[in-house]
Amino acid sequence: MSATAHPTPVHSDSAAYKLGTTYPDVPYAEKERLFGEMKADERFADYLYGCYECGICVAACPSARYYDFSPRRIAQAAAREDVELIYQQMQEDIWDCSQCFSCLRCPRGNNPGGIITVMREVAVNNGLDSARQALRGYTRIIYKIMSTGTQVSPDMLQADAFPDWGPSVAKVSEKLDLWRRALPPDTHHTTTTGWEISTKTLVELYLIWHKTGALAMIEELDPSLHSLLEEVMEDLLDEEGYELD
Amino acid sequence: MSESVVVIGGGPAGIEAARGVADLGLPSILIEQRERLGGTPIFANYAALTPYFEDAEQAMDAMIAELNARPLAEVRTNTTVTGLSGEAGAFTVELSTGESLEAGAVIVATGFDHFDPGRERQIYNYYQYPDVLTLQDLEAQLKAHEVLVPSTGKPPERICWVQCVGSRDRNIGNEWCSKVCCGIASKQAIEVREMVPGCRAYIFYIDMRMYGYWETQLYWPAQEKHHVQYIKGIITEVLERGDRLVVRGEDTTMGRPLEVPMDMVILSVGMEPSAGTKSMAGVLGIEPNRYGFIEAAKPPLDTVSTSRTGVFACGAALGPADLEDTISSAGAAAGKAVALVRRGTLQTV
């Protein structure tokens, strides 16, 4: 029953593409299929009972103060099985949520933030444009975590990298290796990773991401990042005697 | 002086009041204008009672059988009351049969009528479109265990209820909330969803008034288990488009206008004072309220006394009431009537 007209399809890599303003429309059956994935999630029944539209979730929601975003509309659309609106929300609204779960104070026991968690996973697993766009900024972080096992590393402290970190950064960055070696634990005598990660750990992490579908998710969202990771990990897997199916 | 209590109206309130008087040890005479007892639940073809879903006919039959089992209770059907004279403790009640009865007290239980949606500004086209029905029209279908679109004879795929038809409306003069329609629409929506599982059900409302346990007896299960869709925003008109109805309104909480097809539209008609209630006020010389229901003279702690000492009222004659409140007030009226007659008798000793 959505009264919103869908914008014309624009390729996601186009310069005109901006999150929340335009996305490709898809056939109704595809929207139904995406909602079907939401409903099939085993958490869904615990996250949504029924909504009497009291608005307490919106009142509690920090994002609602800054964006045209309403956790109530998320719960309502899901309860009404309004697949048109749900698709629109998957392409727009769900990325405005900060997943703080203030909306858990719902007197009906709903969990709008949880519904959004499920919707985000469906959006990511299906490679929706909004998911690609929302996660684009995380490419470097994903690459670093998956290829090194840590996210923040000392060598990020560079003189010109983070001006807001203040003037001492330049000084520290000059003798990074020395500063690090002054730390008591041996495992912290590193500069390219946060701490020392063994090949065994790295491979185990990689296998977990493979088995849990995280790698498949990345393959769907960012194929070039995925092949880069595959390349980097190939030798390590070999070394540890693993072969991925 | 008379020890008898005359009860006017043979629906749930009157039956309970007559039964109560007899149980308290005084003779009761129940006057009913129709040919049999049972009142609106029987004559408006109620299927299942709100909120417990008991079979209406069975429940009323059981009530009537209990009344008939009491030697102190007497029933006169096909009879109306035409006049009242005397005073508390020593009334004379004139009947349409020409007979008159002596009574110590009188209890009015003349109930309500369903609002006639044809009396409204015809925005819902009740008399024009066969697939626009009232709550009691759908009750008759539910009683027959078959929900069908009148114009096609097929089960509906989309059905909606429009709340507050003939209630809370200054334009038509019915400013009161009829109390029960939210619950009855929800009850019916549950029944339709069970009988026609593929049918989508929508309830368009102003406020849902699901007081007390109706919240978890009706409202939450309707939403959570039966996926009845509640949309805040009242339908402004019902139109015909092709061979289907279209309802037009606003989805207020989503902030958008809506226009959606429906196979059946059920008007949740409210309660009005029945013809009997309106005429009894004049016949018995008791004050009605501004809406034509009998005015309770000493609320809130005495809900059944009227402006005339010795005349009590109960049930929906006093205003919109659900069955539980109806039965409770009938019991209160029986108690007060018996107490008054007994005190009167004592005073004469």
Tab-separated table of C-alpha atoms in Angstrom, chain B:
chain	number	residue	atom	x	y	z
B	1	MET	CA	-48.642	-2.967	48.510
B	2	SER	CA	-47.045	-5.486	46.195
B	3	GLU	CA	-43.998	-7.675	46.523
B	4	SER	CA	-43.698	-8.291	42.776
B	5	VAL	CA	-41.046	-6.701	40.617
B	6	VAL	CA	-41.943	-6.051	36.974
B	7	VAL	CA	-38.987	-6.295	34.590
B	8	ILE	CA	-39.406	-4.759	31.130
B	9	GLY	CA	-37.383	-6.284	28.293
B	10	GLY	CA	-36.421	-9.918	27.727
B	11	GLY	CA	-32.806	-9.611	26.607
B	12	PRO	CA	-29.742	-10.515	28.663
B	13	ALA	CA	-30.295	-7.647	31.149
B	14	GLY	CA	-33.991	-8.337	31.697
B	15	ILE	CA	-33.511	-12.089	32.015
B	16	GLU	CA	-30.737	-11.587	34.556
B	17	ALA	CA	-32.726	-8.995	36.518
B	18	ALA	CA	-35.823	-11.238	36.624
B	19	ARG	CA	-33.693	-14.198	37.649
B	20	GLY	CA	-31.977	-12.094	40.323
B	21	VAL	CA	-35.249	-10.899	41.838
B	22	ALA	CA	-36.542	-14.484	42.007
B	23	ASP	CA	-33.270	-15.675	43.530
B	24	LEU	CA	-33.611	-13.023	46.206
B	25	GLY	CA	-37.039	-14.414	47.074
B	26	LEU	CA	-39.562	-12.083	45.438
B	27	PRO	CA	-41.848	-12.768	42.467
B	28	SER	CA	-40.658	-11.294	39.169
B	29	ILE	CA	-42.771	-10.732	36.068
B	30	LEU	CA	-40.749	-10.310	32.863
B	31	ILE	CA	-42.524	-8.428	30.057
B	32	GLU	CA	-41.214	-8.926	26.485
B	33	GLN	CA	-42.702	-7.324	23.383
B	34	ARG	CA	-41.461	-10.057	21.017
B	35	GLU	CA	-42.698	-13.637	20.871
B	36	ARG	CA	-39.702	-15.035	22.699
B	37	LEU	CA	-36.942	-14.128	25.131
B	38	GLY	CA	-33.309	-13.588	24.132
B	39	GLY	CA	-33.224	-9.995	22.933
B	40	THR	CA	-30.620	-8.610	20.570
B	41	PRO	CA	-28.145	-11.536	20.730
B	42	ILE	CA	-30.904	-13.730	19.318
B	43	PHE	CA	-32.773	-11.344	17.035
B	44	ALA	CA	-29.627	-9.790	15.533
B	45	ASN	CA	-28.195	-13.281	14.865
B	46	TYR	CA	-25.122	-12.991	17.045
B	47	ALA	CA	-22.750	-15.879	16.446
B	48	ALA	CA	-20.103	-15.854	19.169
B	49	LEU	CA	-20.207	-13.531	22.155
B	50	THR	CA	-17.415	-11.043	22.806
B	51	PRO	CA	-14.838	-11.600	24.226
B	52	TYR	CA	-15.074	-15.282	25.137
B	53	PHE	CA	-16.416	-16.626	21.840
B	54	GLU	CA	-19.256	-18.667	23.388
B	55	ASP	CA	-22.090	-19.609	21.051
B	56	ALA	CA	-24.655	-16.834	21.536
B	57	GLU	CA	-27.723	-18.978	21.020
B	58	GLN	CA	-26.549	-21.664	23.433
B	59	ALA	CA	-25.607	-19.082	26.037
B	60	MET	CA	-28.967	-17.320	25.798
B	61	ASP	CA	-30.900	-20.603	25.795
B	62	ALA	CA	-29.116	-21.638	28.971
B	63	MET	CA	-29.973	-18.303	30.577
B	64	ILE	CA	-33.625	-18.587	29.567
B	65	ALA	CA	-33.823	-22.189	30.820
B	66	GLU	CA	-32.475	-21.057	34.193
B	67	LEU	CA	-35.080	-18.341	34.401
B	68	ASN	CA	-37.849	-20.775	33.482
B	69	ALA	CA	-36.663	-23.127	36.215
B	70	ARG	CA	-37.510	-20.558	38.904
B	71	PRO	CA	-41.082	-20.830	40.204
B	72	LEU	CA	-41.027	-17.206	41.358
B	73	ALA	CA	-40.277	-15.944	37.819
B	74	GLU	CA	-43.108	-15.381	35.395
B	75	VAL	CA	-42.720	-14.423	31.717
B	76	ARG	CA	-45.220	-12.562	29.492
B	77	THR	CA	-44.217	-12.411	25.826
B	78	ASN	CA	-45.976	-10.467	23.036
B	79	THR	CA	-46.699	-7.834	25.640
B	80	THR	CA	-45.673	-4.216	26.159
B	81	VAL	CA	-46.042	-1.842	29.074
B	82	THR	CA	-48.405	1.044	28.328
B	83	GLY	CA	-48.592	2.919	31.590
B	84	LEU	CA	-47.357	3.251	35.157
B	85	SER	CA	-49.152	4.801	38.093
B	86	GLY	CA	-48.770	4.773	41.841
B	87	GLU	CA	-45.498	4.946	43.668
B	88	ALA	CA	-42.651	2.828	44.906
B	89	GLY	CA	-43.998	-0.147	46.780
B	90	ALA	CA	-47.417	0.204	45.182
B	91	PHE	CA	-47.168	0.657	41.434
B	92	THR	CA	-49.821	-0.303	38.910
B	93	VAL	CA	-48.337	-1.368	35.588
B	94	GLU	CA	-50.660	-1.233	32.563
B	95	LEU	CA	-50.077	-3.791	29.835
B	96	SER	CA	-50.913	-3.815	26.121
B	97	THR	CA	-53.113	-6.817	26.818
B	98	GLY	CA	-55.435	-4.589	28.790
B	99	GLU	CA	-54.381	-6.265	31.992
B	100	SER	CA	-52.719	-4.394	34.852
B	101	LEU	CA	-50.192	-5.690	37.357
B	102	GLU	CA	-49.410	-4.618	40.901
B	103	ALA	CA	-45.692	-4.118	41.477
B	104	GLY	CA	-43.492	-2.871	44.277
B	105	ALA	CA	-40.722	-1.895	41.853
B	106	VAL	CA	-40.031	-1.781	38.119
B	107	ILE	CA	-36.806	-2.556	36.268
B	108	VAL	CA	-36.298	-1.223	32.729
B	109	ALA	CA	-34.106	-3.411	30.526
B	110	THR	CA	-35.113	-2.284	27.073
B	111	GLY	CA	-31.627	-2.210	25.585
B	112	PHE	CA	-30.257	-0.684	22.420
B	113	ASP	CA	-30.613	-0.772	18.655
B	114	HIS	CA	-27.766	-0.931	16.167
B	115	PHE	CA	-27.130	2.366	14.429
B	116	ASP	CA	-28.662	2.401	10.960
B	117	PRO	CA	-25.881	3.424	8.551
B	118	GLY	CA	-28.494	4.605	6.094
B	119	ARG	CA	-29.291	7.397	8.525
B	120	GLU	CA	-25.793	8.731	8.058
B	121	ARG	CA	-24.670	10.937	5.223
B	122	GLN	CA	-24.438	7.827	3.043
B	123	ILE	CA	-20.661	8.058	2.669
B	124	TYR	CA	-20.427	4.304	3.037
B	125	ASN	CA	-23.256	3.475	0.616
B	126	TYR	CA	-24.690	0.771	2.876
B	127	TYR	CA	-27.985	0.525	1.054
B	128	GLN	CA	-26.403	0.902	-2.369
B	129	TYR	CA	-23.558	-1.628	-2.334
B	130	PRO	CA	-24.407	-5.221	-1.426
B	131	ASP	CA	-20.875	-5.869	-0.163
B	132	VAL	CA	-21.036	-3.129	2.449
B	133	LEU	CA	-22.384	-4.803	5.593
B	134	THR	CA	-22.874	-4.047	9.280
B	135	LEU	CA	-21.439	-5.926	12.249
B	136	GLN	CA	-24.705	-7.812	12.734
B	137	ASP	CA	-24.931	-8.673	9.011
B	138	LEU	CA	-21.557	-10.361	9.323
B	139	GLU	CA	-22.647	-12.012	12.592
B	140	ALA	CA	-25.402	-13.746	10.635
B	141	GLN	CA	-22.791	-15.078	8.174
B	142	LEU	CA	-20.530	-16.183	11.008
B	143	LYS	CA	-23.482	-17.915	12.653
B	144	ALA	CA	-24.004	-19.842	9.401
B	145	HIS	CA	-20.247	-20.659	9.422
B	146	GLU	CA	-19.800	-19.239	5.939
B	147	VAL	CA	-18.277	-15.893	5.075
B	148	LEU	CA	-19.101	-14.946	1.492
B	149	VAL	CA	-19.021	-11.769	-0.555
B	150	PRO	CA	-22.732	-11.118	-1.183
B	151	SER	CA	-22.313	-9.978	-4.799
B	152	THR	CA	-20.156	-12.916	-5.902
B	153	GLY	CA	-20.961	-15.697	-3.472
B	154	LYS	CA	-17.226	-16.311	-3.101
B	155	PRO	CA	-15.058	-16.056	0.024
B	156	PRO	CA	-13.476	-12.605	0.374
B	157	GLU	CA	-9.780	-11.991	-0.276
B	158	ARG	CA	-9.785	-8.605	1.411
B	159	ILE	CA	-12.132	-7.462	4.143
B	160	CYS	CA	-12.105	-4.385	6.322
B	161	TRP	CA	-13.972	-2.949	9.261
B	162	VAL	CA	-14.709	0.747	9.560
B	163	GLN	CA	-14.944	1.718	13.233
B	164	CYS	CA	-17.111	4.361	14.900
B	165	VAL	CA	-19.925	4.300	12.328
B	166	GLY	CA	-22.701	6.108	14.159
B	167	SER	CA	-20.562	6.789	17.207
B	168	ARG	CA	-18.439	9.737	18.312
B	169	ASP	CA	-19.963	11.884	15.616
B	170	ARG	CA	-21.286	15.345	16.348
B	171	ASN	CA	-22.706	15.637	12.844
B	172	ILE	CA	-25.176	12.833	13.341
B	173	GLY	CA	-25.762	13.582	17.022
B	174	ASN	CA	-24.319	10.367	18.410
B	175	GLU	CA	-21.411	11.737	20.384
B	176	TRP	CA	-20.838	8.743	22.616
B	177	CYS	CA	-18.426	5.852	22.216
B	178	SER	CA	-20.404	2.635	21.853
B	179	LYS	CA	-17.771	0.756	23.864
B	180	VAL	CA	-18.067	-2.683	22.305
B	181	CYS	CA	-17.489	-2.212	18.556
B	182	CYS	CA	-13.664	-2.283	18.788
B	183	GLY	CA	-13.874	-5.618	20.534
B	184	ILE	CA	-16.555	-7.023	18.254
B	185	ALA	CA	-14.715	-5.992	15.080
B	186	SER	CA	-11.559	-7.626	16.445
B	187	LYS	CA	-13.487	-10.751	17.400
B	188	GLN	CA	-15.006	-10.932	13.932
B	189	ALA	CA	-11.655	-10.315	12.260
B	190	ILE	CA	-10.211	-13.255	14.203
B	191	GLU	CA	-13.165	-15.426	13.169
B	192	VAL	CA	-12.868	-14.421	9.509
B	193	ARG	CA	-9.125	-15.071	9.504
B	194	GLU	CA	-9.805	-18.517	10.935
B	195	MET	CA	-12.628	-19.306	8.518
B	196	VAL	CA	-10.997	-17.806	5.410
B	197	PRO	CA	-7.245	-18.049	6.084
B	198	GLY	CA	-6.242	-16.436	2.783
B	199	CYS	CA	-8.328	-13.340	3.442
B	200	ARG	CA	-6.507	-10.175	4.491
B	201	ALA	CA	-8.262	-8.295	7.269
B	202	TYR	CA	-7.965	-4.584	8.044
B	203	ILE	CA	-9.524	-2.524	10.820
B	204	PHE	CA	-9.641	1.225	10.256
B	205	TYR	CA	-10.031	3.064	13.536
B	206	ILE	CA	-9.881	6.397	15.351
B	207	ASP	CA	-8.787	4.953	18.702
B	208	MET	CA	-8.883	1.286	19.571
B	209	ARG	CA	-10.811	1.038	22.843
B	210	MET	CA	-9.876	-2.381	24.126
B	211	TYR	CA	-10.329	-1.789	27.807
B	212	GLY	CA	-9.322	-4.213	30.528
B	213	TYR	CA	-8.628	-7.759	29.468
B	214	TRP	CA	-9.935	-7.204	25.937
B	215	GLU	CA	-6.386	-6.074	25.224
B	216	THR	CA	-5.047	-9.598	25.555
B	217	GLN	CA	-8.291	-11.444	24.859
B	218	LEU	CA	-8.855	-9.772	21.507
B	219	TYR	CA	-6.518	-6.999	20.388
B	220	TRP	CA	-3.090	-8.551	20.803
B	221	PRO	CA	-4.079	-12.006	19.524
B	222	ALA	CA	-5.837	-10.403	16.538
B	223	GLN	CA	-2.616	-8.598	15.647
B	224	GLU	CA	-0.009	-11.085	16.712
B	225	LYS	CA	-1.591	-14.449	15.999
B	226	HIS	CA	-4.101	-13.659	13.281
B	227	HIS	CA	-2.242	-10.796	11.573
B	228	VAL	CA	-5.232	-8.500	11.473
B	229	GLN	CA	-3.997	-5.111	10.290
B	230	TYR	CA	-5.023	-2.122	12.411
B	231	ILE	CA	-4.725	1.168	10.584
B	232	LYS	CA	-5.274	4.399	12.457
B	233	GLY	CA	-7.359	6.534	10.170
B	234	ILE	CA	-11.031	6.356	9.399
B	235	ILE	CA	-12.391	5.601	5.952
B	236	THR	CA	-13.867	8.689	4.428
B	237	GLU	CA	-15.762	6.971	1.650
B	238	VAL	CA	-16.455	3.647	0.004
B	239	LEU	CA	-16.469	3.624	-3.785
B	240	GLU	CA	-17.061	1.047	-6.448
B	241	ARG	CA	-14.317	0.520	-8.992
B	242	GLY	CA	-14.982	-2.157	-11.557
B	243	ASP	CA	-16.423	-5.085	-9.668
B	244	ARG	CA	-14.625	-4.286	-6.442
B	245	LEU	CA	-15.071	-1.829	-3.624
B	246	VAL	CA	-12.395	0.741	-2.915
B	247	VAL	CA	-12.002	2.394	0.468
B	248	ARG	CA	-10.392	5.780	0.758
B	249	GLY	CA	-8.802	7.134	3.893
B	250	GLU	CA	-5.558	8.163	5.498
B	251	ASP	CA	-2.922	5.916	6.960
B	252	THR	CA	-2.265	8.508	9.637
B	253	THR	CA	0.678	6.946	11.409
B	254	MET	CA	2.448	6.285	8.137
B	255	GLY	CA	1.571	9.778	7.015
B	256	ARG	CA	0.099	8.946	3.647
B	257	PRO	CA	-3.287	8.831	1.974
B	258	LEU	CA	-4.592	5.402	1.083
B	259	GLU	CA	-6.995	3.982	-1.419
B	260	VAL	CA	-7.237	0.220	-1.340
B	261	PRO	CA	-9.520	-2.393	-2.882
B	262	MET	CA	-11.804	-4.459	-0.642
B	263	ASP	CA	-14.191	-7.330	-1.284
B	264	MET	CA	-16.250	-6.643	1.814
B	265	VAL	CA	-16.570	-3.574	4.010
B	266	ILE	CA	-18.044	-4.077	7.476
B	267	LEU	CA	-19.435	-0.996	9.188
B	268	SER	CA	-18.871	-1.176	12.935
B	269	VAL	CA	-22.191	0.367	13.791
B	270	GLY	CA	-22.626	1.727	17.282
B	271	MET	CA	-25.430	1.552	19.825
B	272	GLU	CA	-28.435	3.815	19.963
B	273	PRO	CA	-31.267	3.786	22.496
B	274	SER	CA	-33.790	1.242	21.243
B	275	ALA	CA	-37.303	2.287	20.322
B	276	GLY	CA	-38.416	0.546	23.501
B	277	THR	CA	-35.941	2.469	25.631
B	278	LYS	CA	-37.039	5.762	24.141
B	279	SER	CA	-40.739	5.037	24.588
B	280	MET	CA	-40.354	3.619	28.111
B	281	ALA	CA	-38.857	6.880	29.328
B	282	GLY	CA	-42.163	8.565	28.489
B	283	VAL	CA	-44.446	5.723	29.562
B	284	LEU	CA	-42.759	5.323	32.941
B	285	GLY	CA	-42.133	9.005	33.552
B	286	ILE	CA	-38.374	8.710	33.975
B	287	GLU	CA	-35.744	11.128	32.725
B	288	PRO	CA	-33.773	10.170	29.657
B	289	ASN	CA	-30.347	11.696	29.087
B	290	ARG	CA	-29.678	14.036	26.176
B	291	TYR	CA	-29.106	11.081	23.891
B	292	GLY	CA	-32.322	9.192	24.687
B	293	PHE	CA	-30.836	6.508	26.951
B	294	ILE	CA	-32.252	6.281	30.492
B	295	GLU	CA	-30.386	8.585	32.829
B	296	ALA	CA	-28.845	7.008	35.900
B	297	ALA	CA	-29.901	9.432	38.616
B	298	LYS	CA	-27.139	8.961	41.165
B	299	PRO	CA	-23.887	8.004	39.480
B	300	PRO	CA	-21.229	6.936	39.958
B	301	LEU	CA	-21.948	4.843	43.058
B	302	ASP	CA	-25.549	4.041	42.169
B	303	THR	CA	-25.678	3.075	38.517
B	304	VAL	CA	-29.251	1.745	38.297
B	305	SER	CA	-31.644	4.175	40.053
B	306	THR	CA	-33.642	6.494	37.775
B	307	SER	CA	-35.314	9.818	38.417
B	308	ARG	CA	-38.453	8.008	39.677
B	309	THR	CA	-38.125	6.219	42.998
B	310	GLY	CA	-38.847	2.527	42.602
B	311	VAL	CA	-38.004	2.449	38.902
B	312	PHE	CA	-34.576	1.068	38.074
B	313	ALA	CA	-32.773	0.594	34.764
B	314	CYS	CA	-30.040	-1.765	33.707
B	315	GLY	CA	-28.000	-2.908	30.712
B	316	ALA	CA	-27.799	-0.953	27.475
B	317	ALA	CA	-30.998	0.979	28.275
B	318	LEU	CA	-28.639	3.108	30.381
B	319	GLY	CA	-26.153	3.611	27.553
B	320	PRO	CA	-23.674	1.545	25.583
B	321	ALA	CA	-22.605	-1.527	27.549
B	322	ASP	CA	-20.904	-4.814	26.906
B	323	LEU	CA	-22.505	-8.042	28.084
B	324	GLU	CA	-20.477	-8.297	31.253
B	325	ASP	CA	-21.455	-4.794	32.383
B	326	THR	CA	-25.020	-5.490	31.304
B	327	ILE	CA	-25.276	-8.573	33.482
B	328	SER	CA	-23.595	-6.811	36.397
B	329	SER	CA	-25.967	-3.854	36.281
B	330	ALA	CA	-28.945	-6.225	35.988
B	331	GLY	CA	-27.818	-7.859	39.217
B	332	ALA	CA	-27.438	-4.463	40.863
B	333	ALA	CA	-30.930	-3.440	39.723
B	334	ALA	CA	-32.452	-6.679	41.058
B	335	GLY	CA	-30.736	-6.166	44.412
B	336	LYS	CA	-31.866	-2.575	44.768
B	337	ALA	CA	-35.438	-3.349	43.640
B	338	VAL	CA	-35.764	-6.186	46.152
B	339	ALA	CA	-34.238	-4.067	48.923
B	340	LEU	CA	-36.685	-1.271	48.227
B	341	VAL	CA	-39.711	-3.570	48.189
B	342	ARG	CA	-38.592	-5.247	51.409
B	343	ARG	CA	-37.998	-1.913	53.137
B	344	GLY	CA	-41.402	-0.722	51.943
B	345	THR	CA	-43.038	-3.818	53.349
B	346	LEU	CA	-41.274	-3.393	56.652
B	347	GLN	CA	-42.301	0.230	56.910
B	348	THR	CA	-45.967	-0.698	56.674
B	349	VAL	CA	-45.810	-3.170	59.569
